[in-house]
Coordinates of C-alpha atoms and ligand atoms in Angstrom, one line a residue:
G274 CA -31.3 -25.8 22.3
E275 CA -33.9 -24.7 20.1
W276 CA -34.1 -26.3 16.4
I277 CA -34.6 -23.1 14.0
Y278 CA -34.6 -24.6 10.3
D279 CA -36.6 -26.9 8.3
I280 CA -35.0 -30.0 6.8
V281 CA -36.8 -31.0 3.9
L282 CA -36.7 -34.7 2.2
E283 CA -37.9 -34.7 -1.1
S284 CA -37.9 -36.8 -4.4
S285 CA -37.4 -33.6 -6.9
Y286 CA -37.0 -30.1 -6.6
G287 CA -40.5 -29.5 -7.1
Q288 CA -41.2 -28.1 -3.7
L289 CA -38.2 -26.0 -3.6
L290 CA -39.8 -22.4 -4.0
D291 CA -42.6 -23.5 -1.6
A292 CA -39.8 -24.4 0.9
L293 CA -38.1 -21.1 0.7
A294 CA -41.0 -18.9 1.0
P295 CA -41.2 -18.6 4.9
V296 CA -37.2 -18.2 4.5
L297 CA -37.6 -14.9 2.4
K298 CA -40.7 -13.9 4.1
G299 CA -40.9 -10.4 4.8
R300 CA -38.1 -9.4 2.6
N301 CA -38.7 -7.5 -0.6
E302 CA -38.9 -10.3 -2.8
K303 CA -38.9 -8.6 -5.8
N304 CA -35.5 -7.4 -5.2
V305 CA -34.0 -10.2 -3.4
K306 CA -31.0 -11.7 -5.0
I307 CA -30.1 -15.3 -4.6
C308 CA -26.5 -16.7 -5.4
I309 CA -26.3 -20.1 -6.2
V310 CA -23.2 -21.9 -5.2
T311 CA -22.1 -24.8 -6.9
D312 CA -19.1 -26.9 -8.3
S313 CA -18.1 -27.9 -11.8
N314 CA -19.5 -31.2 -11.5
V315 CA -22.9 -30.6 -10.0
A316 CA -23.1 -27.4 -12.7
K317 CA -22.9 -29.8 -15.1
I318 CA -25.8 -32.1 -14.1
H319 CA -27.7 -30.4 -11.7
K320 CA -27.7 -26.6 -11.7
N321 CA -29.6 -25.7 -14.7
E322 CA -32.8 -27.4 -13.2
V323 CA -32.5 -25.5 -10.0
E324 CA -31.6 -22.1 -11.7
E325 CA -34.8 -22.8 -13.7
I326 CA -37.1 -23.1 -10.5
L327 CA -35.6 -20.0 -8.8
K328 CA -35.5 -18.0 -11.7
S329 CA -39.3 -18.4 -12.0
G330 CA -40.0 -17.1 -8.6
Y331 CA -37.2 -14.6 -8.1
S332 CA -35.9 -11.8 -10.5
T333 CA -31.9 -11.9 -9.7
V334 CA -30.5 -15.5 -9.5
K335 CA -26.4 -15.6 -10.0
T336 CA -24.5 -18.9 -9.9
F337 CA -21.0 -19.1 -8.7
V338 CA -19.2 -22.2 -9.9
F339 CA -15.9 -23.4 -8.9
E340 CA -13.5 -26.4 -9.7
S341 CA -14.7 -29.2 -7.9
G342 CA -12.7 -31.3 -5.4
E343 CA -11.1 -30.8 -1.6
A344 CA -7.7 -29.3 -3.1
N345 CA -10.1 -26.5 -3.7
K346 CA -12.1 -26.1 -0.3
N347 CA -9.4 -23.2 0.5
L348 CA -9.3 -19.3 1.1
N349 CA -8.6 -18.7 -2.6
T350 CA -12.1 -19.8 -3.7
I351 CA -13.6 -17.9 -0.7
E352 CA -11.7 -14.6 -2.3
K353 CA -13.3 -15.5 -5.5
L354 CA -16.7 -15.9 -3.9
Y355 CA -16.2 -12.5 -1.9
E356 CA -15.4 -10.7 -5.6
Y357 CA -18.2 -12.2 -6.7
L358 CA -20.9 -11.3 -4.4
I359 CA -19.4 -7.7 -4.5
I360 CA -19.2 -7.2 -8.1
N361 CA -22.8 -8.9 -8.8
H362 CA -24.0 -6.0 -5.4
F363 CA -25.1 -8.7 -2.8
E364 CA -26.2 -7.3 0.3
R365 CA -27.0 -8.6 3.7
N366 CA -30.8 -9.2 3.2
D367 CA -29.7 -11.4 -0.3
L368 CA -29.2 -15.3 0.3
L369 CA -26.6 -17.4 -0.8
I370 CA -27.7 -21.3 -1.6
A371 CA -25.4 -24.1 -1.3
L372 CA -25.9 -26.6 -4.1
G373 CA -23.5 -29.6 -4.1
G374 CA -21.9 -31.6 -2.2
G375 CA -19.6 -30.8 1.8
V376 CA -17.2 -28.8 -0.3
V377 CA -19.6 -26.5 -1.2
G378 CA -21.8 -26.9 1.7
D379 CA -18.8 -26.0 4.0
M380 CA -17.6 -23.0 2.2
T381 CA -21.1 -21.4 1.3
G382 CA -21.7 -21.5 5.0
F383 CA -18.6 -19.8 6.0
V384 CA -18.9 -17.3 3.3
A385 CA -22.6 -16.5 4.7
A386 CA -20.7 -16.1 8.0
T387 CA -18.3 -13.7 7.1
Y388 CA -19.8 -11.7 4.1
L389 CA -20.7 -8.4 5.4
R390 CA -20.7 -9.8 8.9
G391 CA -23.5 -12.3 7.8
I392 CA -25.8 -13.3 5.2
D393 CA -28.3 -16.1 5.3
F394 CA -27.6 -19.3 3.4
V395 CA -29.6 -22.4 2.4
Q396 CA -28.0 -26.2 2.1
I397 CA -29.3 -28.0 -1.0
P398 CA -27.1 -31.0 -0.5
T399 CA -26.3 -33.2 -3.5
T400 CA -24.2 -36.0 -2.1
L401 CA -25.0 -38.8 0.2
L402 CA -22.3 -37.3 2.5
A403 CA -23.9 -34.1 2.3
Q404 CA -27.7 -35.0 2.8
V405 CA -26.7 -37.9 5.8
D406 CA -23.9 -35.5 7.6
S407 CA -22.3 -32.5 6.6
S408 CA -25.7 -30.2 5.6
I409 CA -27.2 -30.4 9.1
G410 CA -25.4 -29.0 12.1
G411 CA -23.7 -25.5 11.0
K412 CA -20.2 -26.3 11.0
T413 CA -18.6 -24.3 8.3
G414 CA -15.0 -23.3 6.8
V415 CA -12.2 -24.6 4.7
D416 CA -8.9 -26.4 4.9
F417 CA -5.8 -24.1 5.3
A418 CA -2.0 -25.5 4.2
Q419 CA -2.5 -29.0 5.3
Y420 CA -4.5 -28.4 7.7
K421 CA -8.1 -29.7 7.4
N422 CA -11.3 -27.4 8.1
M423 CA -8.7 -25.3 10.1
V424 CA -10.6 -22.2 9.9
G425 CA -14.1 -21.9 9.9
A426 CA -17.0 -20.7 11.7
F427 CA -20.4 -22.1 13.2
N428 CA -23.0 -21.2 11.4
Q429 CA -26.9 -22.3 11.1
P430 CA -28.2 -22.6 7.7
K431 CA -31.8 -21.1 7.2
L432 CA -33.2 -24.4 5.3
V433 CA -32.1 -28.0 4.6
Y434 CA -33.4 -29.0 1.2
M435 CA -32.6 -32.4 -0.2
N436 CA -33.6 -34.2 -3.2
L437 CA -32.8 -37.7 -2.6
D438 CA -33.4 -38.1 -6.7
V439 CA -29.7 -36.4 -7.3
L440 CA -27.8 -39.4 -5.8
K441 CA -28.7 -41.3 -9.1
T442 CA -25.9 -39.5 -10.6
L443 CA -23.8 -40.0 -8.1
P444 CA -20.7 -41.8 -8.5
K445 CA -20.2 -45.4 -6.5
E446 CA -17.2 -44.1 -4.5
Q447 CA -19.0 -41.0 -3.7
F448 CA -22.1 -43.2 -2.4
A449 CA -20.1 -45.4 -0.4
S450 CA -18.2 -42.3 1.3
G451 CA -21.7 -41.0 2.5
M452 CA -22.7 -44.7 3.7
A453 CA -19.3 -44.0 6.1
E454 CA -21.2 -41.7 7.8
A455 CA -24.1 -43.0 7.9
L456 CA -23.2 -46.2 9.6
K457 CA -21.2 -43.8 11.9
S458 CA -24.7 -42.6 13.2
G459 CA -25.8 -45.8 13.8
L460 CA -22.6 -47.0 15.6
I461 CA -22.7 -43.9 17.9
R462 CA -26.4 -43.5 18.4
D463 CA -28.5 -46.0 17.3
Q464 CA -28.9 -49.9 17.0
E465 CA -31.6 -50.2 15.5
Y466 CA -30.9 -47.7 12.5
F467 CA -27.6 -49.5 12.3
I468 CA -29.2 -52.8 12.4
Y469 CA -31.4 -51.2 9.5
L470 CA -28.4 -50.7 7.3
C471 CA -26.9 -54.2 7.9
D472 CA -30.5 -56.0 6.9
E473 CA -31.1 -53.5 4.0
I474 CA -27.8 -53.4 2.0
K475 CA -29.2 -53.9 -1.5
A476 CA -32.1 -51.9 -1.2
I477 CA -30.0 -48.9 -0.1
Q478 CA -27.3 -49.5 -2.7
S479 CA -29.8 -49.7 -5.5
L480 CA -31.2 -46.4 -4.4
E481 CA -34.8 -47.9 -4.0
Q482 CA -37.0 -44.9 -2.6
E483 CA -38.1 -46.0 0.6
A484 CA -34.7 -47.4 1.4
I485 CA -32.7 -44.1 0.8
L486 CA -35.2 -42.1 2.7
R487 CA -35.1 -44.4 5.5
T488 CA -31.3 -44.0 5.4
V489 CA -31.0 -40.3 4.9
S490 CA -33.5 -39.4 7.3
G491 CA -32.6 -41.8 10.0
S492 CA -29.1 -40.5 9.9
C493 CA -30.2 -36.7 9.8
K494 CA -32.5 -37.3 13.1
I495 CA -29.5 -38.6 14.9
K496 CA -27.1 -35.8 13.8
R497 CA -29.7 -33.4 14.6
E498 CA -30.4 -34.6 18.1
V499 CA -26.8 -34.9 19.0
V500 CA -26.0 -31.2 17.6
Q501 CA -29.2 -29.8 19.3
N502 CA -27.7 -30.9 22.5
D503 CA -24.6 -29.2 22.0
P504 CA -24.2 -27.0 18.8
K505 CA -20.8 -25.7 19.7
E506 CA -19.2 -29.2 20.6
K507 CA -18.8 -28.6 24.2
G508 CA -19.1 -32.4 25.0
E509 CA -21.8 -34.9 23.5
R510 CA -21.6 -33.3 19.7
A511 CA -17.8 -35.1 19.8
L512 CA -19.2 -38.0 19.3
L513 CA -19.6 -37.4 15.8
N514 CA -16.2 -37.6 15.6
F515 CA -16.3 -41.0 15.8
G516 CA -13.9 -42.5 13.3
H517 CA -12.4 -39.2 12.6
T518 CA -9.5 -38.9 14.9
I519 CA -7.5 -41.6 13.3
G520 CA -9.5 -41.2 9.8
H521 CA -8.2 -37.7 9.8
A522 CA -4.7 -38.4 10.1
I523 CA -5.2 -40.8 7.3
E524 CA -7.2 -38.7 5.2
K525 CA -4.0 -36.0 5.5
L526 CA -1.3 -38.6 5.1
S527 CA -2.8 -39.8 1.8
D528 CA -2.8 -36.2 0.3
F529 CA -6.5 -36.4 0.1
T530 CA -6.2 -39.5 -2.5
L531 CA -8.5 -41.3 -0.4
Y532 CA -12.2 -40.6 0.1
H533 CA -13.2 -38.9 3.3
G534 CA -15.7 -41.8 3.6
E535 CA -13.1 -44.4 3.0
C536 CA -10.5 -42.7 5.8
V537 CA -13.7 -42.6 8.1
A538 CA -14.3 -46.4 7.5
L539 CA -10.6 -47.4 8.4
G540 CA -10.7 -44.7 11.4
M541 CA -14.2 -46.9 12.7
V542 CA -12.3 -50.0 12.0
A543 CA -9.6 -49.0 14.2
A544 CA -11.7 -47.3 16.7
A545 CA -14.1 -50.1 16.9
Y546 CA -10.9 -52.3 17.3
I547 CA -9.5 -50.1 20.4
S548 CA -13.1 -50.8 21.9
F549 CA -12.7 -54.2 21.5
K550 CA -9.3 -54.6 22.8
S551 CA -10.2 -52.4 25.9
G552 CA -13.1 -54.6 26.8
N553 CA -15.9 -52.7 25.5
I554 CA -17.0 -54.5 22.7
S555 CA -17.2 -58.0 21.6
K556 CA -15.2 -59.9 18.8
E557 CA -18.6 -60.5 17.3
D558 CA -19.4 -57.0 17.2
L559 CA -16.2 -56.2 15.9
E560 CA -16.6 -58.8 13.4
K561 CA -20.1 -57.2 12.3
I562 CA -18.9 -53.7 12.2
E563 CA -15.9 -54.5 9.6
H564 CA -18.6 -57.0 7.6
I565 CA -20.8 -53.8 7.2
I566 CA -18.4 -51.7 6.2
S567 CA -17.0 -53.8 3.7
A568 CA -20.3 -54.8 2.3
Y569 CA -20.6 -51.3 1.1
N570 CA -17.6 -50.8 -0.6
L571 CA -15.4 -49.3 2.1
P572 CA -12.0 -50.1 2.9
I573 CA -11.4 -52.1 6.5
R574 CA -7.3 -52.6 5.9
L575 CA -5.4 -49.9 4.3
K576 CA -2.2 -51.9 2.1
T577 CA -0.3 -48.9 1.8
A578 CA 4.1 -48.6 1.8
K579 CA 3.8 -44.9 2.1
M580 CA 2.5 -44.7 5.7
S581 CA 3.7 -45.8 8.8
A582 CA 1.6 -46.7 12.2
D583 CA 4.2 -44.1 13.6
D584 CA 3.1 -41.3 10.7
V585 CA -0.4 -41.9 11.6
L586 CA 0.2 -41.8 15.0
A587 CA 1.8 -38.9 15.1
A588 CA -0.5 -37.2 12.5
T589 CA -3.5 -38.6 15.1
K590 CA -1.7 -36.6 17.7
S591 CA -1.1 -33.3 16.1
D592 CA -5.2 -33.4 15.6
K593 CA -7.1 -30.3 16.9
K594 CA -9.2 -32.4 19.3
M595 CA -6.7 -32.7 21.8
E596 CA -7.1 -31.5 25.7
D597 CA -3.8 -31.2 27.5
G598 CA -2.1 -33.4 25.4
R599 CA -4.7 -36.4 25.6
V600 CA -6.7 -37.2 22.3
K601 CA -10.2 -37.2 22.7
F602 CA -11.1 -40.7 21.3
V603 CA -14.8 -42.1 20.7
L604 CA -15.3 -45.6 21.9
L605 CA -18.0 -48.0 21.7
H606 CA -19.4 -49.3 24.5
A607 CA -21.8 -51.3 22.4
I608 CA -23.3 -50.8 18.9
G609 CA -25.5 -47.7 19.3
D610 CA -23.6 -46.6 22.4
A611 CA -20.8 -44.7 22.0
Y612 CA -18.6 -42.4 24.8
I613 CA -15.6 -40.2 24.6
S614 CA -12.5 -41.3 26.5
R615 CA -9.6 -39.0 27.4
E616 CA -7.7 -42.6 28.9
V617 CA -6.6 -44.0 25.4
S618 CA -2.8 -44.5 25.8
D619 CA -0.5 -44.1 22.7
E620 CA 0.0 -47.8 23.1
M621 CA -3.8 -48.5 22.6
L622 CA -4.3 -46.1 19.6
S623 CA -0.8 -47.4 18.0
D624 CA -2.8 -50.8 18.3
G625 CA -5.5 -49.8 16.7
I626 CA -3.6 -48.1 13.6
R627 CA -1.5 -51.0 13.3
Y628 CA -4.8 -53.2 12.8
V629 CA -6.2 -51.5 10.0
L630 CA -2.4 -50.8 8.3
Q631 CA -1.5 -54.1 6.9
Ligands
NAD98 P1 -17.8 -33.1 -2.6 O1 -18.4 -32.0 -1.9 O2 -16.4 -33.1 -2.8 O3 -18.7 -34.1 -3.4 C1 -17.6 -35.2 -3.9 C2 -17.8 -35.1 -5.7 O4 -19.3 -35.6 -6.1 C3 -17.6 -34.0 -5.9 O5 -16.7 -34.3 -7.3 C4 -18.8 -33.4 -6.6 O6 -18.7 -32.5 -7.6 C5 -19.8 -34.9 -6.9 N1 -21.3 -34.3 -7.0 C6 -21.7 -33.6 -6.1 N2 -23.0 -33.5 -6.2 C7 -23.3 -35.0 -7.3 C8 -24.5 -35.5 -7.8 N3 -25.4 -35.5 -7.3 N4 -24.0 -36.1 -8.6 C9 -22.7 -36.7 -9.5 N5 -21.8 -35.6 -8.8 C10 -21.7 -35.0 -7.5 O7 -17.6 -34.2 -1.0 P2 -18.5 -34.7 0.1 O8 -18.1 -36.1 0.1 O9 -19.9 -34.2 -0.4 O10 -18.2 -34.0 1.2 C11 -17.1 -33.8 1.9 C12 -16.2 -32.7 2.3 O11 -17.4 -32.7 3.5 C13 -15.2 -32.5 3.2 O12 -14.6 -31.4 2.9 C14 -15.6 -32.7 4.8 O13 -14.6 -32.2 5.4 C15 -16.8 -31.9 4.8 N6 -17.7 -32.4 5.9 C16 -18.1 -31.5 6.4 C17 -19.1 -31.7 7.9 C18 -19.7 -30.7 8.5 O14 -20.3 -30.7 9.3 N7 -19.6 -29.4 8.1 C19 -19.3 -33.0 7.7 C20 -18.7 -34.1 7.5 C21 -17.7 -33.5 6.3
ZN99 ZN1 -16.9 -36.9 8.4

């Protein structure tokens, strides 16, 4: 397909109005209303600056704030946002702006897909996870009951504007969580990028500008390519689920007390182990993968009495990414080269799960 929106990487919000101008071109700019959607943490730290800038260019800028956390990524929050938009007379020509992490982005995109049958939205991702992964590609939605991302829509933003500088205020564990997705990008698609992440651990973790730019842009490029080839996940896009099949099961069974990236890290180790066991990657590659995941302060083993391997297997198999009762599982031929397998047996899955549950 054709790529229809800009992904802008900056180190401030200074270019935001310029980047928005083409998005809003042709609308009556005096009357266009903008609703910033953000969570309680981001509201405290970054909302004012973005609000001020937008207010200097547009007359109506409203802000909807909800309590942060995955627990609020649900239809309840969506309803409140619909109400807020109705009360403030938002119309189809107006604009929503997601200012925050993946939780904000996923919900804003879903509301944008459904409010008045569709209103435009822009992503301003503020977590590493959202910058390297969730803000790009147009998957939006919410959790429903205990089911993660069960209700949603494909809906592409009109612009993604990233200010890499905001990563400085991100808690360390959240940074690590985002690195899991960056490592995933390298593992499935780009050995060179993976090696870069291995070589520059210190520079990346201390947020050196050049290193962060390369980390974010490298992962965005991979995500964009994969999504562009397969926007609706009919094939290749499923590669982005590397580490997520078992990862999601662990996430669910932890009652979301573990971070998404931590669960993905464990899922990637399990998938790498299965790749090794099924004669794909070498022992050295498996060790290399575990080593780098660990170096970015992510778990490679889960020590918990609360979760049995059988529970994780059952949860893995009940995941929505099944076809004819078989899990579509992403394995590695090599570092930087993933493929989708429908041949992974329950026994193999179980071995992978046991490998990380110790
Ligand atoms: P999040 O949005 O909950 O953000 C994590 C925490 O960081 C929150 O407490 C938030 O308030 C805080 N925060 C955000 N920016 C900050 C900043 N600059 N400084 C300080 N604190 C900040 O979680 P996330 O990790 O960004 O995203 C996870 C969500 O993304 C999950 O719901 C997951 O399902 C979804 N996701 C979606 C896709 C997709 O393709 N749509 C891909 C991957 C993940
Ligand atoms: Zn993920």
